[in-house]
């Protein structure tokens, strides 16, 4: 609005000042020679325009999303699923449009696994893998703020809704947690080891990230052990997340993602708190191991099971004025006067195609009222085989599709959709000349 008002005021001012001169010039005898009028200098980009331009360099895609799965490809389309039983689809990894979810309804076992379940046909933090000739979609359901949670599985031979074989099949419960457990069964991630055996990592708060072995159908092998992979006790919290439930006196860690590359397995985790809009404290950490069950060590050799984790991506982008001066999130603190444009990246994922790697996550966009937005960035590997997060060169690719509304959020709060009119085209780069 400030940018538009400035431009309107400038245009009116210029027209008002030059109109009499044009009228006089039309009646006057033409001069023998005239001096060309100086070309006015372009207006300097506003802070919001510069921030928007920077966000595209950081992989912004114009879709509201929370807890995205890693990208998966089916036929000639790319898919990403997310909290709320929804998905997005794309032909070019740049422009995304709405797609269907994986639940066709509420399965009867939901109510036995999570007494009092009331979220309908919706899930949190889905994970999608191609296992054999089937797509496995793992998802979580929960009583928010409690570890009364469960991970379920649905399968489909295709992700293409136009395919006559398209049909999601309920495969039931994989694992659940109850109040007496010291773990929380949400945020699943399935990974196949070098021998083709399946494993599932999961966990949120309590005692951190866990892992179990799965059989070829995607279910837990009976009586198999639960491995401890990571926790974050030095950032423990006692909070009810703004609700009238028992406090979570445990570490701020969740959203595990395990990826196999070369001889290593890489464990990405989210530290901090999500779902507080521009006051969210999420950041993404990484460690690696030569065994899928760990131990996972960071670059300094610290075990992620003992508070280790090398920072992979955190807040970024220029500082911008707070758009929402009110208290944000579920009981979160009021935002400061200025915040980074790119806030709280979490829920990591990696997609590889033709030797190129892409990293996905959600982040909270300070230029779009703190909405949770998809970020997709190039990823490479350094000489020591650690992942390196990249950016897009200037000019960064800009989606032609305007913001797509997400449906569903984890536990409510200030994870809202972007405004109806949101910046799409980045501002031109400011002149670097010395004149």
Short mmCIF file of C-alpha atoms in Angstrom, two decimals:
data_model
loop_
_atom_site.label_atom_id
_atom_site.label_comp_id
_atom_site.label_asym_id
_atom_site.label_seq_id
_atom_site.Cartn_x
_atom_site.Cartn_y
_atom_site.Cartn_z
CA UNK A 1 0.00 0.00 0.00
CA UNK A 2 2.84 2.43 0.84
CA UNK A 3 4.55 1.62 -2.44
CA UNK A 4 1.33 2.20 -4.46
CA UNK A 5 0.55 5.45 -2.62
CA UNK A 6 4.08 6.70 -3.22
CA UNK A 7 3.83 5.95 -6.94
CA UNK A 8 0.39 7.56 -7.26
CA UNK A 9 1.54 10.67 -5.41
CA UNK A 10 4.64 10.91 -7.56
CA UNK A 11 2.69 10.54 -10.82
CA UNK A 12 0.12 13.15 -9.83
CA UNK A 13 2.87 15.55 -8.73
CA UNK A 14 4.81 15.14 -11.96
CA UNK A 15 1.72 15.53 -14.14
CA UNK A 16 0.50 18.57 -12.23
CA UNK A 17 3.84 20.33 -12.55
CA UNK A 18 4.41 19.60 -16.24
CA UNK A 19 0.92 20.08 -17.69
CA UNK A 20 1.10 23.95 -17.98
CA UNK A 21 4.49 23.68 -19.64
CA UNK A 22 3.08 21.32 -22.28
CA UNK A 23 0.16 23.66 -22.99
CA UNK A 24 2.47 26.68 -23.37
CA UNK A 25 4.83 24.74 -25.57
CA UNK A 26 2.00 23.84 -27.98
CA UNK A 27 1.17 27.56 -28.59
CA UNK A 28 4.76 28.82 -28.75
CA UNK A 29 7.03 29.07 -31.75
CA UNK A 30 9.33 26.07 -31.79
CA UNK A 31 12.84 26.87 -30.64
CA UNK A 32 15.75 26.32 -32.93
CA UNK A 33 17.11 23.67 -30.62
CA UNK A 34 15.95 22.02 -27.44
CA UNK A 35 17.75 20.22 -24.65
CA UNK A 36 16.35 16.72 -23.97
CA UNK A 37 14.71 16.40 -20.58
CA UNK A 38 16.67 14.38 -18.08
CA UNK A 39 15.33 10.88 -17.48
CA UNK A 40 14.16 10.66 -13.87
CA UNK A 41 15.98 8.13 -11.76
CA UNK A 42 13.93 5.06 -10.91
CA UNK A 43 12.54 4.91 -7.42
CA UNK A 44 14.64 2.84 -5.05
CA UNK A 45 13.05 -0.52 -4.17
CA UNK A 46 11.16 -0.56 -0.89
CA UNK A 47 12.22 -2.78 1.98
CA UNK A 48 9.27 -5.09 1.22
CA UNK A 49 10.25 -5.38 -2.44
CA UNK A 50 13.85 -6.17 -1.55
CA UNK A 51 12.71 -8.76 0.99
CA UNK A 52 10.41 -10.39 -1.55
CA UNK A 53 13.23 -10.55 -4.08
CA UNK A 54 15.48 -12.17 -1.47
CA UNK A 55 12.83 -14.74 -0.57
CA UNK A 56 12.74 -15.97 -4.16
CA UNK A 57 16.50 -16.39 -4.01
CA UNK A 58 15.86 -18.53 -0.92
CA UNK A 59 13.47 -20.76 -2.84
CA UNK A 60 10.07 -19.29 -2.06
CA UNK A 61 7.18 -21.00 -3.81
CA UNK A 62 3.78 -19.37 -3.75
CA UNK A 63 1.98 -22.06 -1.74
CA UNK A 64 0.86 -22.01 1.86
CA UNK A 65 2.04 -25.25 3.43
CA UNK A 66 3.00 -26.74 6.77
CA UNK A 67 5.05 -29.88 7.47
CA UNK A 68 5.71 -30.71 3.80
CA UNK A 69 6.77 -34.20 2.82
CA UNK A 70 9.85 -34.60 0.69
CA UNK A 71 9.02 -34.19 -3.00
CA UNK A 72 8.17 -37.37 -4.88
CA UNK A 73 7.60 -37.85 -8.60
CA UNK A 74 4.85 -39.85 -10.29
CA UNK A 75 4.84 -39.99 -14.09
CA UNK A 76 5.62 -36.44 -15.23
CA UNK A 77 4.45 -34.63 -12.08
CA UNK A 78 6.06 -33.74 -8.79
CA UNK A 79 4.06 -34.07 -5.59
CA UNK A 80 4.36 -32.80 -2.04
CA UNK A 81 1.92 -33.68 0.77
CA UNK A 82 1.42 -31.69 3.94
CA UNK A 83 -0.43 -31.33 7.23
CA UNK A 84 -4.19 -31.27 6.77
CA UNK A 85 -4.71 -34.14 4.27
CA UNK A 86 -3.74 -32.10 1.25
CA UNK A 87 -1.11 -32.02 -1.48
CA UNK A 88 0.36 -29.83 -4.20
CA UNK A 89 1.38 -30.94 -7.68
CA UNK A 90 3.78 -29.39 -10.19
CA UNK A 91 5.19 -29.96 -13.66
CA UNK A 92 8.26 -27.75 -13.22
CA UNK A 93 9.10 -27.55 -9.48
CA UNK A 94 8.29 -23.83 -9.70
CA UNK A 95 4.53 -23.48 -10.06
CA UNK A 96 2.33 -25.61 -7.80
CA UNK A 97 -1.42 -26.19 -7.77
CA UNK A 98 -3.72 -27.95 -5.32
CA UNK A 99 -4.00 -31.74 -5.29
CA UNK A 100 -5.86 -34.36 -3.23
CA UNK A 101 -4.80 -35.83 0.09
CA UNK A 102 -4.33 -39.41 1.20
CA UNK A 103 -7.25 -39.95 3.57
CA UNK A 104 -10.70 -40.73 2.20
CA UNK A 105 -12.28 -40.58 5.64
CA UNK A 106 -11.73 -41.28 9.32
CA UNK A 107 -10.76 -44.89 9.93
CA UNK A 108 -12.32 -46.70 12.88
CA UNK A 109 -8.95 -47.46 14.47
CA UNK A 110 -8.28 -43.72 14.94
CA UNK A 111 -10.55 -43.60 17.98
CA UNK A 112 -8.98 -46.63 19.64
CA UNK A 113 -5.43 -45.40 19.06
CA UNK A 114 -6.14 -41.78 20.01
CA UNK A 115 -9.11 -41.60 22.40
CA UNK A 116 -11.07 -38.42 21.87
CA UNK A 117 -9.67 -37.88 18.37
CA UNK A 118 -11.61 -35.01 16.81
CA UNK A 119 -9.69 -33.74 13.80
CA UNK A 120 -11.70 -35.59 11.14
CA UNK A 121 -9.99 -36.92 8.00
CA UNK A 122 -6.83 -34.92 8.54
CA UNK A 123 -3.26 -35.79 9.45
CA UNK A 124 0.02 -34.19 10.46
CA UNK A 125 3.41 -34.26 8.76
CA UNK A 126 2.92 -36.93 6.08
CA UNK A 127 5.84 -38.79 4.52
CA UNK A 128 5.66 -40.39 1.05
CA UNK A 129 7.95 -43.09 -0.38
CA UNK A 130 7.86 -45.35 -3.44
CA UNK A 131 8.26 -48.91 -2.13
CA UNK A 132 8.17 -51.52 -4.87
CA UNK A 133 5.11 -50.82 -6.99
CA UNK A 134 3.27 -48.89 -4.27
CA UNK A 135 3.40 -45.39 -2.83
CA UNK A 136 3.53 -45.54 0.97
CA UNK A 137 2.10 -42.50 2.76
CA UNK A 138 2.86 -42.47 6.48
CA UNK A 139 1.06 -39.87 8.60
CA UNK A 140 0.37 -39.00 12.22
CA UNK A 141 -2.72 -38.23 14.26
CA UNK A 142 -2.64 -36.85 17.79
CA UNK A 143 -4.34 -35.20 20.72
CA UNK A 144 -2.43 -31.94 20.46
CA UNK A 145 -0.02 -31.16 23.30
CA UNK A 146 -0.07 -34.77 24.51
CA UNK A 147 1.82 -37.84 23.45
CA UNK A 148 -1.44 -39.67 22.84
CA UNK A 149 -0.53 -40.11 19.20
CA UNK A 150 -0.34 -42.65 16.40
CA UNK A 151 1.27 -43.20 13.01
CA UNK A 152 -0.78 -44.78 10.25
CA UNK A 153 -0.17 -45.90 6.69
CA UNK A 154 -2.12 -45.72 3.43
CA UNK A 155 -0.90 -47.05 0.08
CA UNK A 156 -1.65 -46.34 -3.56
CA UNK A 157 -0.26 -47.74 -6.83
CA UNK A 158 -0.22 -44.22 -8.28
CA UNK A 159 -0.47 -40.58 -7.24
CA UNK A 160 -2.26 -39.57 -10.44
CA UNK A 161 -5.98 -39.09 -9.66
CA UNK A 162 -6.82 -39.56 -13.34
CA UNK A 163 -5.28 -43.04 -13.39
CA UNK A 164 -7.97 -45.78 -13.21
CA UNK A 165 -5.83 -47.61 -10.62
CA UNK A 166 -5.79 -44.59 -8.27
CA UNK A 167 -7.09 -45.64 -4.85
CA UNK A 168 -5.76 -45.10 -1.33
CA UNK A 169 -5.95 -48.21 0.85
CA UNK A 170 -5.88 -48.06 4.64
CA UNK A 171 -3.09 -50.25 5.99
CA UNK A 172 -3.91 -49.42 9.59
CA UNK A 173 -1.77 -48.57 12.60
CA UNK A 174 2.04 -48.68 12.49
CA UNK A 175 2.89 -47.55 16.04
CA UNK A 176 1.24 -45.48 18.77
CA UNK A 177 2.24 -43.75 22.00
CA UNK A 178 0.29 -43.16 25.21
CA UNK A 179 0.76 -40.97 28.26
CA UNK A 180 2.99 -43.51 30.00
CA UNK A 181 5.49 -43.57 27.10
CA UNK A 182 8.51 -41.29 27.01
CA UNK A 183 8.15 -40.64 23.27
CA UNK A 184 5.56 -39.13 20.92
CA UNK A 185 4.46 -40.91 17.73
CA UNK A 186 4.22 -38.07 15.24
CA UNK A 187 6.34 -36.79 12.31
CA UNK A 188 7.14 -40.10 10.58
CA UNK A 189 9.91 -40.59 8.01
CA UNK A 190 10.51 -43.87 6.16
CA UNK A 191 13.98 -44.70 4.79
CA UNK A 192 15.37 -47.80 3.09
CA UNK A 193 18.87 -48.84 4.15
CA UNK A 194 21.61 -50.08 1.82
CA UNK A 195 20.17 -53.61 2.05
CA UNK A 196 16.65 -52.47 1.17
CA UNK A 197 15.28 -52.89 4.70
CA UNK A 198 12.75 -50.28 5.82
CA UNK A 199 13.06 -48.08 8.90
CA UNK A 200 10.83 -45.40 10.38
CA UNK A 201 12.03 -42.40 12.38
CA UNK A 202 9.58 -40.31 14.37
CA UNK A 203 9.24 -38.20 17.51
CA UNK A 204 8.39 -34.80 18.91
CA UNK A 205 9.45 -33.34 22.30
CA UNK A 206 9.49 -35.81 25.22
CA UNK A 207 12.78 -37.75 24.85
CA UNK A 208 13.27 -36.87 21.21
CA UNK A 209 13.66 -38.76 17.96
CA UNK A 210 13.22 -42.54 17.79
CA UNK A 211 13.50 -45.23 15.10
CA UNK A 212 11.95 -48.66 14.52
CA UNK A 213 12.41 -51.39 11.93
CA UNK A 214 9.58 -52.07 9.49
CA UNK A 215 8.69 -55.14 7.50
CA UNK A 216 8.18 -54.97 3.73
CA UNK A 217 4.50 -54.05 4.23
CA UNK A 218 5.45 -50.91 6.19
CA UNK A 219 4.48 -52.21 9.63
CA UNK A 220 6.61 -52.50 12.72
CA UNK A 221 8.44 -55.78 13.10
CA UNK A 222 6.93 -57.32 16.29
CA UNK A 223 8.99 -56.84 19.46
CA UNK A 224 11.69 -54.95 17.55
CA UNK A 225 13.68 -52.42 19.59
CA UNK A 226 13.11 -48.67 19.62
CA UNK A 227 16.36 -46.82 18.90
CA UNK A 228 17.07 -43.35 20.29
CA UNK A 229 18.54 -41.06 17.61
CA UNK A 230 18.41 -37.46 18.83
CA UNK A 231 17.25 -35.13 21.58
CA UNK A 232 17.68 -31.51 22.56
CA UNK A 233 17.63 -31.38 26.33
CA UNK A 234 19.58 -28.14 26.55
CA UNK A 235 16.56 -26.47 24.99
CA UNK A 236 13.96 -28.13 27.18
CA UNK A 237 10.69 -26.34 27.77
CA UNK A 238 7.68 -26.49 30.02
CA UNK A 239 4.74 -25.30 27.99
CA UNK A 240 1.15 -26.12 27.20
CA UNK A 241 1.48 -24.44 23.80
CA UNK A 242 -1.25 -22.03 24.88
CA UNK A 243 -3.78 -24.78 25.60
CA UNK A 244 -5.29 -26.25 28.74
CA UNK A 245 -3.29 -29.45 28.65
CA UNK A 246 -0.49 -30.92 30.70
CA UNK A 247 2.91 -29.23 30.26
CA UNK A 248 5.48 -30.73 27.91
CA UNK A 249 8.59 -30.74 30.09
CA UNK A 250 10.82 -32.07 27.36
CA UNK A 251 13.27 -31.10 24.65
CA UNK A 252 12.37 -28.92 21.70
CA UNK A 253 13.06 -31.33 18.86
CA UNK A 254 10.86 -32.94 16.20
CA UNK A 255 10.32 -33.37 12.42
CA UNK A 256 13.09 -35.90 11.76
CA UNK A 257 14.11 -36.71 8.21
CA UNK A 258 16.63 -39.43 7.33
CA UNK A 259 18.29 -39.47 3.90
CA UNK A 260 20.83 -41.96 2.54
CA UNK A 261 23.63 -40.57 0.37
CA UNK A 262 26.85 -42.44 -0.39
CA UNK A 263 28.04 -44.34 2.67
CA UNK A 264 26.20 -42.09 5.12
CA UNK A 265 22.72 -41.67 6.51
CA UNK A 266 21.91 -38.03 7.26
CA UNK A 267 19.52 -37.09 10.05
CA UNK A 268 17.84 -33.69 9.83
CA UNK A 269 15.82 -32.46 12.81
CA UNK A 270 13.93 -29.30 13.74
CA UNK A 271 14.89 -27.56 16.98
CA UNK A 272 12.62 -25.00 18.62
CA UNK A 273 8.93 -24.20 18.36
CA UNK A 274 6.81 -24.19 15.24
CA UNK A 275 3.38 -22.72 14.60
CA UNK A 276 3.96 -19.27 16.13
CA UNK A 277 4.11 -17.38 12.85
CA UNK A 278 6.85 -14.76 12.87
CA UNK A 279 7.82 -15.59 16.46
CA UNK A 280 8.48 -19.27 15.65
CA UNK A 281 11.92 -20.49 16.72
CA UNK A 282 12.36 -23.48 14.42
CA UNK A 283 15.80 -24.13 12.90
CA UNK A 284 17.10 -27.21 11.12
CA UNK A 285 20.08 -29.26 12.36
CA UNK A 286 21.95 -32.17 10.79
CA UNK A 287 24.21 -35.07 11.70
CA UNK A 288 25.25 -38.28 9.95
CA UNK A 289 26.05 -41.93 10.60
CA UNK A 290 27.33 -44.96 8.70
CA UNK A 291 24.52 -46.99 10.33
CA UNK A 292 20.87 -46.13 9.90
CA UNK A 293 20.29 -46.61 13.64
CA UNK A 294 23.12 -44.25 14.58
CA UNK A 295 24.96 -42.85 16.35
CA UNK A 296 24.48 -39.64 14.35
CA UNK A 297 27.32 -37.16 14.84
CA UNK A 298 27.45 -33.51 13.83
CA UNK A 299 30.44 -31.77 12.22
CA UNK A 300 32.07 -31.37 15.63
CA UNK A 301 31.64 -35.04 16.45
CA UNK A 302 28.85 -34.46 18.97
CA UNK A 303 26.19 -37.17 19.12
CA UNK A 304 22.70 -35.91 18.23
CA UNK A 305 21.41 -38.17 21.00
CA UNK A 306 23.30 -35.85 23.39
CA UNK A 307 22.24 -32.43 22.13
CA UNK A 308 24.43 -32.47 19.02
CA UNK A 309 23.38 -31.04 15.67
CA UNK A 310 25.12 -28.73 13.19
CA UNK A 311 22.97 -25.79 12.14
CA UNK A 312 21.89 -26.33 8.53
CA UNK A 313 19.39 -23.51 7.97
CA UNK A 314 17.93 -20.85 10.25
CA UNK A 315 16.41 -17.38 9.98
CA UNK A 316 17.52 -15.52 6.87
CA UNK A 317 16.69 -12.62 4.62
CA UNK A 318 16.64 -8.89 5.35
CA UNK A 319 14.98 -7.40 8.39
CA UNK A 320 11.50 -6.07 7.72
CA UNK A 321 8.98 -4.18 9.82
CA UNK A 322 6.56 -6.38 11.70
CA UNK A 323 3.32 -6.59 9.76
CA UNK A 324 1.37 -8.04 12.67
CA UNK A 325 1.92 -6.05 15.88
CA UNK A 326 -0.40 -8.30 17.87
CA UNK A 327 0.53 -11.35 19.89
CA UNK A 328 1.27 -14.26 17.57
CA UNK A 329 0.86 -18.00 17.72
CA UNK A 330 -0.48 -20.26 20.43
CA UNK A 331 0.48 -18.25 23.46
CA UNK A 332 3.64 -17.03 21.76
CA UNK A 333 5.36 -13.78 22.67
CA UNK A 334 4.55 -10.55 20.84
CA UNK A 335 6.85 -10.03 17.85
CA UNK A 336 9.68 -7.50 17.92
CA UNK A 337 9.44 -4.34 15.76
CA UNK A 338 11.54 -5.98 13.04
CA UNK A 339 12.03 -9.61 12.05
CA UNK A 340 13.83 -11.57 9.35
CA UNK A 341 11.80 -12.12 6.18
CA UNK A 342 12.56 -15.88 6.29
CA UNK A 343 11.75 -17.32 9.72
CA UNK A 344 11.76 -20.73 11.40
CA UNK A 345 12.62 -23.20 8.60
CA UNK A 346 11.65 -26.77 9.48
CA UNK A 347 10.41 -30.18 8.25
CA UNK A 348 13.31 -30.96 5.93
CA UNK A 349 13.16 -33.08 2.78
CA UNK A 350 15.51 -33.96 -0.10
CA UNK A 351 14.62 -34.88 -3.70
CA UNK A 352 17.14 -36.10 -6.28
CA UNK A 353 16.67 -36.27 -10.03
CA UNK A 354 19.28 -36.73 -12.75
CA UNK A 355 22.12 -36.02 -10.33
CA UNK A 356 20.60 -32.78 -9.05
CA UNK A 357 19.43 -32.43 -5.46
CA UNK A 358 16.72 -30.20 -4.01
CA UNK A 359 15.99 -29.33 -0.39
CA UNK A 360 12.49 -28.53 0.81
CA UNK A 361 11.12 -27.11 4.05
CA UNK A 362 8.47 -24.73 5.25
CA UNK A 363 9.30 -21.33 6.68
CA UNK A 364 7.29 -18.43 8.12
CA UNK A 365 7.09 -15.53 5.69
CA UNK A 366 7.27 -12.12 7.33
CA UNK A 367 6.15 -10.46 4.08
CA UNK A 368 2.94 -12.54 4.07
CA UNK A 369 1.61 -12.11 7.62
CA UNK A 370 3.72 -14.96 8.99
CA UNK A 371 2.13 -17.58 6.74
CA UNK A 372 3.90 -20.94 6.49
CA UNK A 373 5.29 -21.15 2.94
CA UNK A 374 7.13 -23.78 0.89
CA UNK A 375 10.83 -23.25 0.20
CA UNK A 376 12.64 -25.32 -2.44
CA UNK A 377 16.39 -24.77 -2.85
CA UNK A 378 19.29 -26.45 -4.67
CA UNK A 379 21.51 -28.69 -2.56
CA UNK A 380 25.05 -29.94 -3.19
CA UNK A 381 27.63 -31.99 -1.26
CA UNK A 382 31.04 -30.69 -0.21
CA UNK A 383 34.38 -32.50 -0.41
CA UNK A 384 33.71 -34.12 2.98
CA UNK A 385 30.26 -35.25 1.84
CA UNK A 386 28.30 -32.85 4.01
CA UNK A 387 25.17 -31.27 2.47
CA UNK A 388 25.45 -27.63 1.38
CA UNK A 389 22.32 -25.56 0.95
CA UNK A 390 22.28 -23.32 -2.12
CA UNK A 391 20.41 -20.29 -3.41
CA UNK A 392 19.10 -19.19 -6.77
CA UNK A 393 21.21 -16.66 -8.65
CA UNK A 394 19.84 -13.27 -9.57
CA UNK A 395 17.33 -13.06 -11.09
CA UNK A 396 15.73 -15.86 -9.09
CA UNK A 397 12.89 -17.82 -10.71
CA UNK A 398 9.47 -16.42 -9.81
CA UNK A 399 6.28 -18.53 -9.94
CA UNK A 400 3.59 -17.26 -12.28
CA UNK A 401 0.88 -18.82 -10.11
CA UNK A 402 -0.26 -16.52 -7.34
CA UNK A 403 -0.46 -17.79 -3.78
CA UNK A 404 -2.31 -21.07 -3.34
CA UNK A 405 -4.20 -21.40 -0.07
CA UNK A 406 -3.21 -24.25 2.21
CA UNK A 407 -5.89 -26.14 4.12
CA UNK A 408 -4.86 -27.48 7.46
CA UNK A 409 -2.37 -26.51 10.11
CA UNK A 410 -0.79 -28.22 13.05
CA UNK A 411 -2.85 -27.39 16.10
CA UNK A 412 -4.08 -23.99 14.89
CA UNK A 413 -2.29 -20.85 16.01
CA UNK A 414 -0.79 -18.10 13.92
CA UNK A 415 0.09 -20.34 10.97
CA UNK A 416 -2.24 -18.49 8.66
CA UNK A 417 -2.67 -18.28 4.93
CA UNK A 418 -1.05 -15.46 2.99
CA UNK A 419 -3.08 -12.36 2.15
CA UNK A 420 -5.31 -12.41 -0.92
CA UNK A 421 -2.99 -9.95 -2.65
CA UNK A 422 0.63 -10.92 -2.08
CA UNK A 423 3.82 -9.74 -3.81
CA UNK A 424 4.58 -12.00 -6.75
CA UNK A 425 7.14 -10.25 -8.93
CA UNK A 426 10.36 -9.23 -7.19
CA UNK A 427 11.52 -5.65 -7.42
CA UNK A 428 14.24 -4.82 -9.97
CA UNK A 429 17.70 -4.85 -8.53
CA UNK A 430 18.90 -1.51 -7.23
CA UNK A 431 21.41 0.20 -9.46
CA UNK A 432 25.04 -0.54 -8.60
CA UNK A 433 26.50 2.26 -10.70
CA UNK A 434 28.47 5.05 -9.01
CA UNK A 435 26.63 7.81 -10.84
#
